[in-house]
Each structure stands twice: as structure tokens, then as C-alpha cells.
JSON list of C-alpha atoms in Angstrom, two decimals:
[
{"chain": "A", "resi": 275, "resn": "UNK", "atom": "CA", "xyz": [285.14, 143.57, 112.25]},
{"chain": "A", "resi": 276, "resn": "UNK", "atom": "CA", "xyz": [285.16, 142.28, 108.71]},
{"chain": "A", "resi": 277, "resn": "UNK", "atom": "CA", "xyz": [283.27, 139.09, 107.79]},
{"chain": "A", "resi": 278, "resn": "UNK", "atom": "CA", "xyz": [284.38, 136.30, 105.42]},
{"chain": "A", "resi": 279, "resn": "UNK", "atom": "CA", "xyz": [282.68, 136.33, 101.79]},
{"chain": "A", "resi": 280, "resn": "UNK", "atom": "CA", "xyz": [280.74, 133.03, 102.90]},
{"chain": "A", "resi": 281, "resn": "UNK", "atom": "CA", "xyz": [279.50, 134.76, 105.95]},
{"chain": "A", "resi": 282, "resn": "UNK", "atom": "CA", "xyz": [278.43, 137.96, 104.00]},
{"chain": "A", "resi": 283, "resn": "UNK", "atom": "CA", "xyz": [276.62, 135.68, 101.48]},
{"chain": "A", "resi": 284, "resn": "UNK", "atom": "CA", "xyz": [274.79, 133.79, 104.34]},
{"chain": "A", "resi": 285, "resn": "UNK", "atom": "CA", "xyz": [273.82, 137.23, 105.87]},
{"chain": "A", "resi": 286, "resn": "UNK", "atom": "CA", "xyz": [272.42, 138.35, 102.56]},
{"chain": "A", "resi": 287, "resn": "UNK", "atom": "CA", "xyz": [270.37, 135.23, 102.13]},
{"chain": "A", "resi": 288, "resn": "UNK", "atom": "CA", "xyz": [269.02, 135.51, 105.76]},
{"chain": "A", "resi": 289, "resn": "UNK", "atom": "CA", "xyz": [267.99, 139.17, 104.94]},
{"chain": "A", "resi": 290, "resn": "UNK", "atom": "CA", "xyz": [266.34, 138.19, 101.90]},
{"chain": "A", "resi": 291, "resn": "UNK", "atom": "CA", "xyz": [264.40, 135.39, 103.32]},
{"chain": "A", "resi": 292, "resn": "UNK", "atom": "CA", "xyz": [263.54, 137.37, 106.40]},
{"chain": "A", "resi": 293, "resn": "UNK", "atom": "CA", "xyz": [262.35, 140.25, 104.47]},
{"chain": "A", "resi": 294, "resn": "UNK", "atom": "CA", "xyz": [260.41, 138.13, 102.13]},
{"chain": "A", "resi": 295, "resn": "UNK", "atom": "CA", "xyz": [258.59, 136.37, 105.16]},
{"chain": "A", "resi": 296, "resn": "UNK", "atom": "CA", "xyz": [257.83, 139.75, 106.90]},
{"chain": "A", "resi": 297, "resn": "UNK", "atom": "CA", "xyz": [256.49, 141.28, 103.63]},
{"chain": "A", "resi": 298, "resn": "UNK", "atom": "CA", "xyz": [254.18, 138.35, 103.17]},
{"chain": "A", "resi": 299, "resn": "UNK", "atom": "CA", "xyz": [253.01, 138.71, 106.83]},
{"chain": "A", "resi": 300, "resn": "UNK", "atom": "CA", "xyz": [252.85, 142.54, 107.15]},
{"chain": "A", "resi": 301, "resn": "UNK", "atom": "CA", "xyz": [252.79, 143.88, 103.65]},
{"chain": "A", "resi": 302, "resn": "UNK", "atom": "CA", "xyz": [255.75, 145.78, 101.95]},
{"chain": "A", "resi": 303, "resn": "UNK", "atom": "CA", "xyz": [254.76, 149.10, 103.50]},
{"chain": "A", "resi": 304, "resn": "UNK", "atom": "CA", "xyz": [254.01, 147.40, 106.91]},
{"chain": "A", "resi": 305, "resn": "UNK", "atom": "CA", "xyz": [257.78, 146.58, 107.70]},
{"chain": "A", "resi": 306, "resn": "UNK", "atom": "CA", "xyz": [260.77, 148.76, 107.89]},
{"chain": "A", "resi": 307, "resn": "UNK", "atom": "CA", "xyz": [264.46, 148.02, 107.35]},
{"chain": "A", "resi": 308, "resn": "UNK", "atom": "CA", "xyz": [265.14, 147.98, 111.09]},
{"chain": "A", "resi": 309, "resn": "UNK", "atom": "CA", "xyz": [262.63, 145.49, 111.82]},
{"chain": "A", "resi": 310, "resn": "UNK", "atom": "CA", "xyz": [263.81, 143.26, 108.97]},
{"chain": "A", "resi": 311, "resn": "UNK", "atom": "CA", "xyz": [267.56, 143.44, 110.16]},
{"chain": "A", "resi": 312, "resn": "UNK", "atom": "CA", "xyz": [266.59, 142.83, 113.81]},
{"chain": "A", "resi": 313, "resn": "UNK", "atom": "CA", "xyz": [264.60, 139.77, 112.81]},
{"chain": "A", "resi": 314, "resn": "UNK", "atom": "CA", "xyz": [267.41, 138.42, 110.69]},
{"chain": "A", "resi": 315, "resn": "UNK", "atom": "CA", "xyz": [269.44, 139.04, 113.73]},
{"chain": "A", "resi": 316, "resn": "UNK", "atom": "CA", "xyz": [271.71, 141.79, 111.97]},
{"chain": "A", "resi": 317, "resn": "UNK", "atom": "CA", "xyz": [272.13, 145.59, 112.20]},
{"chain": "A", "resi": 318, "resn": "UNK", "atom": "CA", "xyz": [270.42, 147.86, 109.70]},
{"chain": "A", "resi": 319, "resn": "UNK", "atom": "CA", "xyz": [273.90, 148.80, 108.83]},
{"chain": "A", "resi": 320, "resn": "UNK", "atom": "CA", "xyz": [274.52, 145.25, 107.64]},
{"chain": "A", "resi": 321, "resn": "UNK", "atom": "CA", "xyz": [271.43, 145.42, 105.65]},
{"chain": "A", "resi": 322, "resn": "UNK", "atom": "CA", "xyz": [272.69, 148.47, 103.63]},
{"chain": "A", "resi": 323, "resn": "UNK", "atom": "CA", "xyz": [276.01, 146.73, 103.03]},
{"chain": "A", "resi": 324, "resn": "UNK", "atom": "CA", "xyz": [274.03, 144.43, 100.93]},
{"chain": "A", "resi": 325, "resn": "UNK", "atom": "CA", "xyz": [271.23, 146.55, 99.57]},
{"chain": "A", "resi": 326, "resn": "UNK", "atom": "CA", "xyz": [271.32, 150.26, 98.70]},
{"chain": "A", "resi": 327, "resn": "UNK", "atom": "CA", "xyz": [267.54, 150.90, 99.43]},
{"chain": "A", "resi": 328, "resn": "UNK", "atom": "CA", "xyz": [264.57, 149.19, 100.87]},
{"chain": "A", "resi": 329, "resn": "UNK", "atom": "CA", "xyz": [263.43, 148.99, 97.32]},
{"chain": "A", "resi": 330, "resn": "UNK", "atom": "CA", "xyz": [266.38, 146.81, 96.32]},
{"chain": "A", "resi": 331, "resn": "UNK", "atom": "CA", "xyz": [265.48, 144.54, 99.20]},
{"chain": "A", "resi": 332, "resn": "UNK", "atom": "CA", "xyz": [261.89, 144.43, 98.13]},
{"chain": "A", "resi": 333, "resn": "UNK", "atom": "CA", "xyz": [262.94, 143.27, 94.64]},
{"chain": "A", "resi": 334, "resn": "UNK", "atom": "CA", "xyz": [265.47, 140.69, 96.01]},
{"chain": "A", "resi": 335, "resn": "UNK", "atom": "CA", "xyz": [262.87, 139.21, 98.35]},
{"chain": "A", "resi": 336, "resn": "UNK", "atom": "CA", "xyz": [260.05, 139.08, 95.69]},
{"chain": "A", "resi": 337, "resn": "UNK", "atom": "CA", "xyz": [262.50, 137.25, 93.42]},
{"chain": "A", "resi": 338, "resn": "UNK", "atom": "CA", "xyz": [263.44, 134.80, 96.13]},
{"chain": "A", "resi": 339, "resn": "UNK", "atom": "CA", "xyz": [259.75, 134.33, 97.24]},
{"chain": "A", "resi": 340, "resn": "UNK", "atom": "CA", "xyz": [258.44, 133.77, 93.79]},
{"chain": "A", "resi": 341, "resn": "UNK", "atom": "CA", "xyz": [261.18, 131.30, 93.07]},
{"chain": "A", "resi": 342, "resn": "UNK", "atom": "CA", "xyz": [260.18, 129.44, 96.30]},
{"chain": "A", "resi": 343, "resn": "UNK", "atom": "CA", "xyz": [256.54, 129.54, 95.34]},
{"chain": "A", "resi": 344, "resn": "UNK", "atom": "CA", "xyz": [257.55, 127.76, 91.91]},
{"chain": "A", "resi": 345, "resn": "UNK", "atom": "CA", "xyz": [259.38, 125.19, 94.00]},
{"chain": "A", "resi": 346, "resn": "UNK", "atom": "CA", "xyz": [256.44, 124.48, 96.31]},
{"chain": "A", "resi": 347, "resn": "UNK", "atom": "CA", "xyz": [254.03, 124.25, 93.45]},
{"chain": "A", "resi": 348, "resn": "UNK", "atom": "CA", "xyz": [256.14, 121.90, 91.55]},
{"chain": "A", "resi": 349, "resn": "UNK", "atom": "CA", "xyz": [257.14, 119.75, 94.62]},
{"chain": "A", "resi": 350, "resn": "UNK", "atom": "CA", "xyz": [256.30, 116.07, 94.94]},
{"chain": "A", "resi": 351, "resn": "UNK", "atom": "CA", "xyz": [255.75, 115.47, 91.32]},
{"chain": "A", "resi": 352, "resn": "UNK", "atom": "CA", "xyz": [258.83, 113.12, 90.76]},
{"chain": "A", "resi": 353, "resn": "UNK", "atom": "CA", "xyz": [259.21, 114.15, 87.09]},
{"chain": "A", "resi": 354, "resn": "UNK", "atom": "CA", "xyz": [255.56, 113.50, 86.34]},
{"chain": "A", "resi": 355, "resn": "UNK", "atom": "CA", "xyz": [253.51, 116.24, 84.63]},
{"chain": "A", "resi": 356, "resn": "UNK", "atom": "CA", "xyz": [251.87, 118.71, 86.91]},
{"chain": "A", "resi": 357, "resn": "UNK", "atom": "CA", "xyz": [248.01, 118.16, 86.85]},
{"chain": "A", "resi": 358, "resn": "UNK", "atom": "CA", "xyz": [245.73, 121.41, 87.11]},
{"chain": "A", "resi": 359, "resn": "UNK", "atom": "CA", "xyz": [243.48, 119.66, 89.74]},
{"chain": "A", "resi": 360, "resn": "UNK", "atom": "CA", "xyz": [246.61, 119.16, 92.17]},
{"chain": "A", "resi": 361, "resn": "UNK", "atom": "CA", "xyz": [247.92, 122.59, 91.37]},
{"chain": "A", "resi": 362, "resn": "UNK", "atom": "CA", "xyz": [244.50, 124.14, 92.34]},
{"chain": "A", "resi": 363, "resn": "UNK", "atom": "CA", "xyz": [244.14, 121.95, 95.46]},
{"chain": "A", "resi": 364, "resn": "UNK", "atom": "CA", "xyz": [247.49, 122.94, 96.85]},
{"chain": "A", "resi": 365, "resn": "UNK", "atom": "CA", "xyz": [247.38, 126.46, 96.04]},
{"chain": "A", "resi": 366, "resn": "UNK", "atom": "CA", "xyz": [243.66, 127.36, 96.89]},
{"chain": "A", "resi": 367, "resn": "UNK", "atom": "CA", "xyz": [243.94, 125.39, 100.22]},
{"chain": "A", "resi": 368, "resn": "UNK", "atom": "CA", "xyz": [243.15, 126.40, 103.82]},
{"chain": "A", "resi": 369, "resn": "UNK", "atom": "CA", "xyz": [246.66, 125.75, 104.75]},
{"chain": "A", "resi": 370, "resn": "UNK", "atom": "CA", "xyz": [247.95, 128.13, 102.20]},
{"chain": "A", "resi": 371, "resn": "UNK", "atom": "CA", "xyz": [245.36, 130.70, 103.00]},
{"chain": "A", "resi": 372, "resn": "UNK", "atom": "CA", "xyz": [246.16, 130.59, 106.78]},
{"chain": "A", "resi": 373, "resn": "UNK", "atom": "CA", "xyz": [249.80, 130.55, 106.65]},
{"chain": "A", "resi": 374, "resn": "UNK", "atom": "CA", "xyz": [250.88, 133.97, 105.32]},
{"chain": "A", "resi": 375, "resn": "UNK", "atom": "CA", "xyz": [254.50, 133.31, 106.24]},
{"chain": "A", "resi": 376, "resn": "UNK", "atom": "CA", "xyz": [254.95, 130.56, 103.81]},
{"chain": "A", "resi": 377, "resn": "UNK", "atom": "CA", "xyz": [252.16, 131.56, 101.40]},
{"chain": "A", "resi": 378, "resn": "UNK", "atom": "CA", "xyz": [252.29, 132.90, 97.84]},
{"chain": "A", "resi": 379, "resn": "UNK", "atom": "CA", "xyz": [254.43, 135.90, 97.61]},
{"chain": "A", "resi": 380, "resn": "UNK", "atom": "CA", "xyz": [252.24, 137.03, 94.59]},
{"chain": "A", "resi": 381, "resn": "UNK", "atom": "CA", "xyz": [249.08, 136.96, 96.40]},
{"chain": "A", "resi": 382, "resn": "UNK", "atom": "CA", "xyz": [250.57, 138.63, 99.49]},
{"chain": "A", "resi": 383, "resn": "UNK", "atom": "CA", "xyz": [251.93, 141.58, 97.47]},
{"chain": "A", "resi": 384, "resn": "UNK", "atom": "CA", "xyz": [249.61, 142.04, 94.62]},
{"chain": "A", "resi": 385, "resn": "UNK", "atom": "CA", "xyz": [247.62, 144.89, 96.06]},
{"chain": "A", "resi": 386, "resn": "UNK", "atom": "CA", "xyz": [250.93, 146.73, 96.90]},
{"chain": "A", "resi": 387, "resn": "UNK", "atom": "CA", "xyz": [252.97, 146.29, 93.77]},
{"chain": "A", "resi": 388, "resn": "UNK", "atom": "CA", "xyz": [251.27, 149.16, 91.97]},
{"chain": "A", "resi": 389, "resn": "UNK", "atom": "CA", "xyz": [252.60, 151.47, 94.66]},
{"chain": "A", "resi": 390, "resn": "UNK", "atom": "CA", "xyz": [256.18, 150.18, 94.30]},
{"chain": "A", "resi": 391, "resn": "UNK", "atom": "CA", "xyz": [258.79, 151.17, 91.95]},
{"chain": "A", "resi": 392, "resn": "UNK", "atom": "CA", "xyz": [259.29, 149.82, 88.18]},
{"chain": "A", "resi": 393, "resn": "UNK", "atom": "CA", "xyz": [261.97, 147.44, 89.14]},
{"chain": "A", "resi": 394, "resn": "UNK", "atom": "CA", "xyz": [259.74, 145.81, 91.87]},
{"chain": "A", "resi": 395, "resn": "UNK", "atom": "CA", "xyz": [257.06, 145.74, 89.37]},
{"chain": "A", "resi": 396, "resn": "UNK", "atom": "CA", "xyz": [259.20, 144.05, 86.78]},
{"chain": "A", "resi": 397, "resn": "UNK", "atom": "CA", "xyz": [260.09, 141.33, 89.45]},
{"chain": "A", "resi": 398, "resn": "UNK", "atom": "CA", "xyz": [256.44, 140.86, 90.18]},
{"chain": "A", "resi": 399, "resn": "UNK", "atom": "CA", "xyz": [255.63, 140.44, 86.48]},
{"chain": "A", "resi": 400, "resn": "UNK", "atom": "CA", "xyz": [258.35, 137.87, 85.95]},
{"chain": "A", "resi": 401, "resn": "UNK", "atom": "CA", "xyz": [257.02, 135.82, 88.86]},
{"chain": "A", "resi": 402, "resn": "UNK", "atom": "CA", "xyz": [253.50, 136.10, 87.54]},
{"chain": "A", "resi": 403, "resn": "UNK", "atom": "CA", "xyz": [254.67, 135.07, 84.05]},
{"chain": "A", "resi": 404, "resn": "UNK", "atom": "CA", "xyz": [256.49, 131.91, 85.45]},
{"chain": "A", "resi": 405, "resn": "UNK", "atom": "CA", "xyz": [253.36, 131.04, 87.33]},
{"chain": "A", "resi": 406, "resn": "UNK", "atom": "CA", "xyz": [251.16, 131.37, 84.34]},
{"chain": "A", "resi": 407, "resn": "UNK", "atom": "CA", "xyz": [253.58, 129.18, 82.23]},
{"chain": "A", "resi": 408, "resn": "UNK", "atom": "CA", "xyz": [253.10, 126.54, 85.13]},
{"chain": "A", "resi": 409, "resn": "UNK", "atom": "CA", "xyz": [249.32, 126.72, 84.84]},
{"chain": "A", "resi": 410, "resn": "UNK", "atom": "CA", "xyz": [249.42, 126.73, 81.03]},
{"chain": "A", "resi": 411, "resn": "UNK", "atom": "CA", "xyz": [251.33, 123.41, 80.94]},
{"chain": "A", "resi": 412, "resn": "UNK", "atom": "CA", "xyz": [248.41, 121.68, 82.81]},
{"chain": "A", "resi": 413, "resn": "UNK", "atom": "CA", "xyz": [245.65, 122.72, 80.31]},
{"chain": "A", "resi": 414, "resn": "UNK", "atom": "CA", "xyz": [244.12, 120.66, 77.67]},
{"chain": "A", "resi": 415, "resn": "UNK", "atom": "CA", "xyz": [246.50, 120.40, 74.71]},
{"chain": "A", "resi": 416, "resn": "UNK", "atom": "CA", "xyz": [244.33, 120.97, 71.84]},
{"chain": "A", "resi": 417, "resn": "UNK", "atom": "CA", "xyz": [243.55, 124.60, 72.28]},
{"chain": "A", "resi": 418, "resn": "UNK", "atom": "CA", "xyz": [244.04, 126.88, 69.34]},
{"chain": "A", "resi": 419, "resn": "UNK", "atom": "CA", "xyz": [247.13, 128.99, 69.14]},
{"chain": "A", "resi": 420, "resn": "UNK", "atom": "CA", "xyz": [247.07, 131.78, 71.88]},
{"chain": "A", "resi": 421, "resn": "UNK", "atom": "CA", "xyz": [243.96, 130.25, 73.60]},
{"chain": "A", "resi": 422, "resn": "UNK", "atom": "CA", "xyz": [245.94, 128.30, 76.09]},
{"chain": "A", "resi": 423, "resn": "UNK", "atom": "CA", "xyz": [247.95, 131.31, 77.27]},
{"chain": "A", "resi": 424, "resn": "UNK", "atom": "CA", "xyz": [244.63, 133.45, 77.62]},
{"chain": "A", "resi": 425, "resn": "UNK", "atom": "CA", "xyz": [242.99, 130.71, 79.62]},
{"chain": "A", "resi": 426, "resn": "UNK", "atom": "CA", "xyz": [246.26, 130.43, 81.57]},
{"chain": "A", "resi": 427, "resn": "UNK", "atom": "CA", "xyz": [246.30, 134.10, 82.42]},
{"chain": "A", "resi": 428, "resn": "UNK", "atom": "CA", "xyz": [242.68, 134.11, 83.49]},
{"chain": "A", "resi": 429, "resn": "UNK", "atom": "CA", "xyz": [243.37, 130.96, 85.81]},
{"chain": "A", "resi": 430, "resn": "UNK", "atom": "CA", "xyz": [246.43, 132.26, 87.34]},
{"chain": "A", "resi": 431, "resn": "UNK", "atom": "CA", "xyz": [244.76, 135.82, 88.02]},
{"chain": "A", "resi": 432, "resn": "UNK", "atom": "CA", "xyz": [241.80, 134.07, 89.54]},
{"chain": "A", "resi": 433, "resn": "UNK", "atom": "CA", "xyz": [243.88, 131.78, 91.69]},
{"chain": "A", "resi": 434, "resn": "UNK", "atom": "CA", "xyz": [245.81, 134.74, 93.16]},
{"chain": "A", "resi": 435, "resn": "UNK", "atom": "CA", "xyz": [242.41, 136.75, 93.62]},
{"chain": "A", "resi": 436, "resn": "UNK", "atom": "CA", "xyz": [240.83, 133.75, 95.06]},
{"chain": "A", "resi": 437, "resn": "UNK", "atom": "CA", "xyz": [243.45, 133.06, 97.86]},
{"chain": "A", "resi": 438, "resn": "UNK", "atom": "CA", "xyz": [243.49, 136.93, 98.57]},
{"chain": "A", "resi": 439, "resn": "UNK", "atom": "CA", "xyz": [239.63, 137.13, 98.97]},
{"chain": "A", "resi": 440, "resn": "UNK", "atom": "CA", "xyz": [239.54, 133.85, 100.92]},
{"chain": "A", "resi": 441, "resn": "UNK", "atom": "CA", "xyz": [242.12, 135.43, 103.35]},
{"chain": "A", "resi": 442, "resn": "UNK", "atom": "CA", "xyz": [240.23, 138.60, 103.59]},
{"chain": "A", "resi": 443, "resn": "UNK", "atom": "CA", "xyz": [237.07, 136.61, 104.73]},
{"chain": "A", "resi": 444, "resn": "UNK", "atom": "CA", "xyz": [238.77, 133.98, 106.96]},
{"chain": "A", "resi": 445, "resn": "UNK", "atom": "CA", "xyz": [238.80, 135.76, 110.24]},
{"chain": "A", "resi": 446, "resn": "UNK", "atom": "CA", "xyz": [235.17, 137.06, 110.30]},
{"chain": "A", "resi": 447, "resn": "UNK", "atom": "CA", "xyz": [233.48, 134.44, 108.09]},
{"chain": "A", "resi": 448, "resn": "UNK", "atom": "CA", "xyz": [235.50, 131.16, 107.92]},
{"chain": "A", "resi": 449, "resn": "UNK", "atom": "CA", "xyz": [232.70, 129.28, 106.25]},
{"chain": "A", "resi": 450, "resn": "UNK", "atom": "CA", "xyz": [232.60, 131.84, 103.59]},
{"chain": "A", "resi": 451, "resn": "UNK", "atom": "CA", "xyz": [236.37, 131.73, 103.04]},
{"chain": "A", "resi": 452, "resn": "UNK", "atom": "CA", "xyz": [236.14, 127.97, 102.57]},
{"chain": "A", "resi": 453, "resn": "UNK", "atom": "CA", "xyz": [233.17, 128.27, 100.24]},
{"chain": "A", "resi": 454, "resn": "UNK", "atom": "CA", "xyz": [235.20, 130.74, 98.17]},
{"chain": "A", "resi": 455, "resn": "UNK", "atom": "CA", "xyz": [238.21, 128.54, 97.99]},
{"chain": "A", "resi": 456, "resn": "UNK", "atom": "CA", "xyz": [236.02, 125.38, 97.01]},
{"chain": "A", "resi": 457, "resn": "UNK", "atom": "CA", "xyz": [234.09, 127.44, 94.36]},
{"chain": "A", "resi": 458, "resn": "UNK", "atom": "CA", "xyz": [237.27, 128.86, 92.73]},
{"chain": "A", "resi": 459, "resn": "UNK", "atom": "CA", "xyz": [238.96, 125.51, 92.62]},
{"chain": "A", "resi": 460, "resn": "UNK", "atom": "CA", "xyz": [235.95, 123.92, 91.02]},
{"chain": "A", "resi": 461, "resn": "UNK", "atom": "CA", "xyz": [235.30, 126.70, 88.52]},
{"chain": "A", "resi": 462, "resn": "UNK", "atom": "CA", "xyz": [238.92, 127.01, 87.56]},
{"chain": "A", "resi": 463, "resn": "UNK", "atom": "CA", "xyz": [239.28, 123.20, 87.01]},
{"chain": "A", "resi": 464, "resn": "UNK", "atom": "CA", "xyz": [236.08, 123.33, 84.67]},
{"chain": "A", "resi": 465, "resn": "UNK", "atom": "CA", "xyz": [237.67, 126.16, 82.59]},
{"chain": "A", "resi": 466, "resn": "UNK", "atom": "CA", "xyz": [241.23, 124.68, 82.51]},
{"chain": "A", "resi": 467, "resn": "UNK", "atom": "CA", "xyz": [239.82, 121.06, 81.25]},
{"chain": "A", "resi": 468, "resn": "UNK", "atom": "CA", "xyz": [237.09, 122.62, 78.88]},
{"chain": "A", "resi": 469, "resn": "UNK", "atom": "CA", "xyz": [237.74, 121.47, 75.22]},
{"chain": "A", "resi": 470, "resn": "UNK", "atom": "CA", "xyz": [237.57, 124.05, 72.45]},
{"chain": "A", "resi": 471, "resn": "UNK", "atom": "CA", "xyz": [234.05, 124.65, 71.19]}
]
């Protein structure tokens, strides 16, 4: 039975969002196409009608997940400039740490990307660059040329690493996990607000 263009587009969106959630929860290599299709309420044949390979689905899911990350990080500003303190508070939170299904796609997939194909790596890099630009916009404005980008790269990488390490410690040592989040927030805020020497 042939589906309408609208239904096909809806099915594709459901597959992408389902894959993104499952990849965050179980890792890219921890979930197969049959499980993704089943969780989306579709057949794996329907999945392959939209994506020629799992790698193509991974790239689409990464791009979608990273776009949603940006939306969540920028949400609630009502046009006001994003402040570093609120960005760090939101990103390095217990809620984000504990909820993999809606957490940061970059943090959830960072350790796996090196084992994926070049296209997937490119999608990851685009998402990281977008997050870095968002961080850079929150930094003090009187940094020398190039210094703001370098600082933003360091802060972004530390945010991602901080949330990943806090997740790793959360089950066995929740107090250590909370301490990691607080320390990373505090140190990155100091770095972000530091005036040039």
C-alpha cells in the first residue's frame, strides 16, 4: 500500500526523532535498525525506504538532535542575549545529566563519533561549531581577535566533557557527580567572564 507524501514525510521525521533518542540512550552502536523501526512503529523496510544505510540515519539523527539542542539552549530568552551563567546552569544540570533521552546529542555521542564514517563526523563537527558560536556570543566583548573563539572552544569542550563525566559517576557516586557539575559550572563561568590580562 502506497503512503501519501505527507505520511512519508511524517514517517521519516518519526524515524529520525526515534533514532536520535535511542542513540542518546543506548549509543550509536548499541541500537540496530530493526529496533529503531519497531520503536517508531514502522517496519525496517520503511526505514530503508527513507535511508539507504544506518550511517545515513545516524547523520540525519545527529543533525536533528543537535538542532534541538540549540533550540533548548536558546529557549526562554524572549529575544534577550543569552548569558553564560544561565547557559552553564542549564547545560550542566542534574536534569540534563539524568535524562539521556532529551539530553545533549553531542555529549551522548562524542565518544562514538571517531568510529563512525566521515559524513557522520562532519555532522557532529557542524553541531559542535554551532554550540561553540552560541558560547562565544556569551563571552566578554573586549577579548583580542581570535581569543574569544579559543575560549569558546575550550568552554564548549569542557561543558560536553563535564556532563559526560558527571553521567559516568552518577550511579555509583551521585555526590561526586553533583560536585563535578558544580565545579565545571563555576570554573567555566570564571573563564568566560575573565577580562583579558
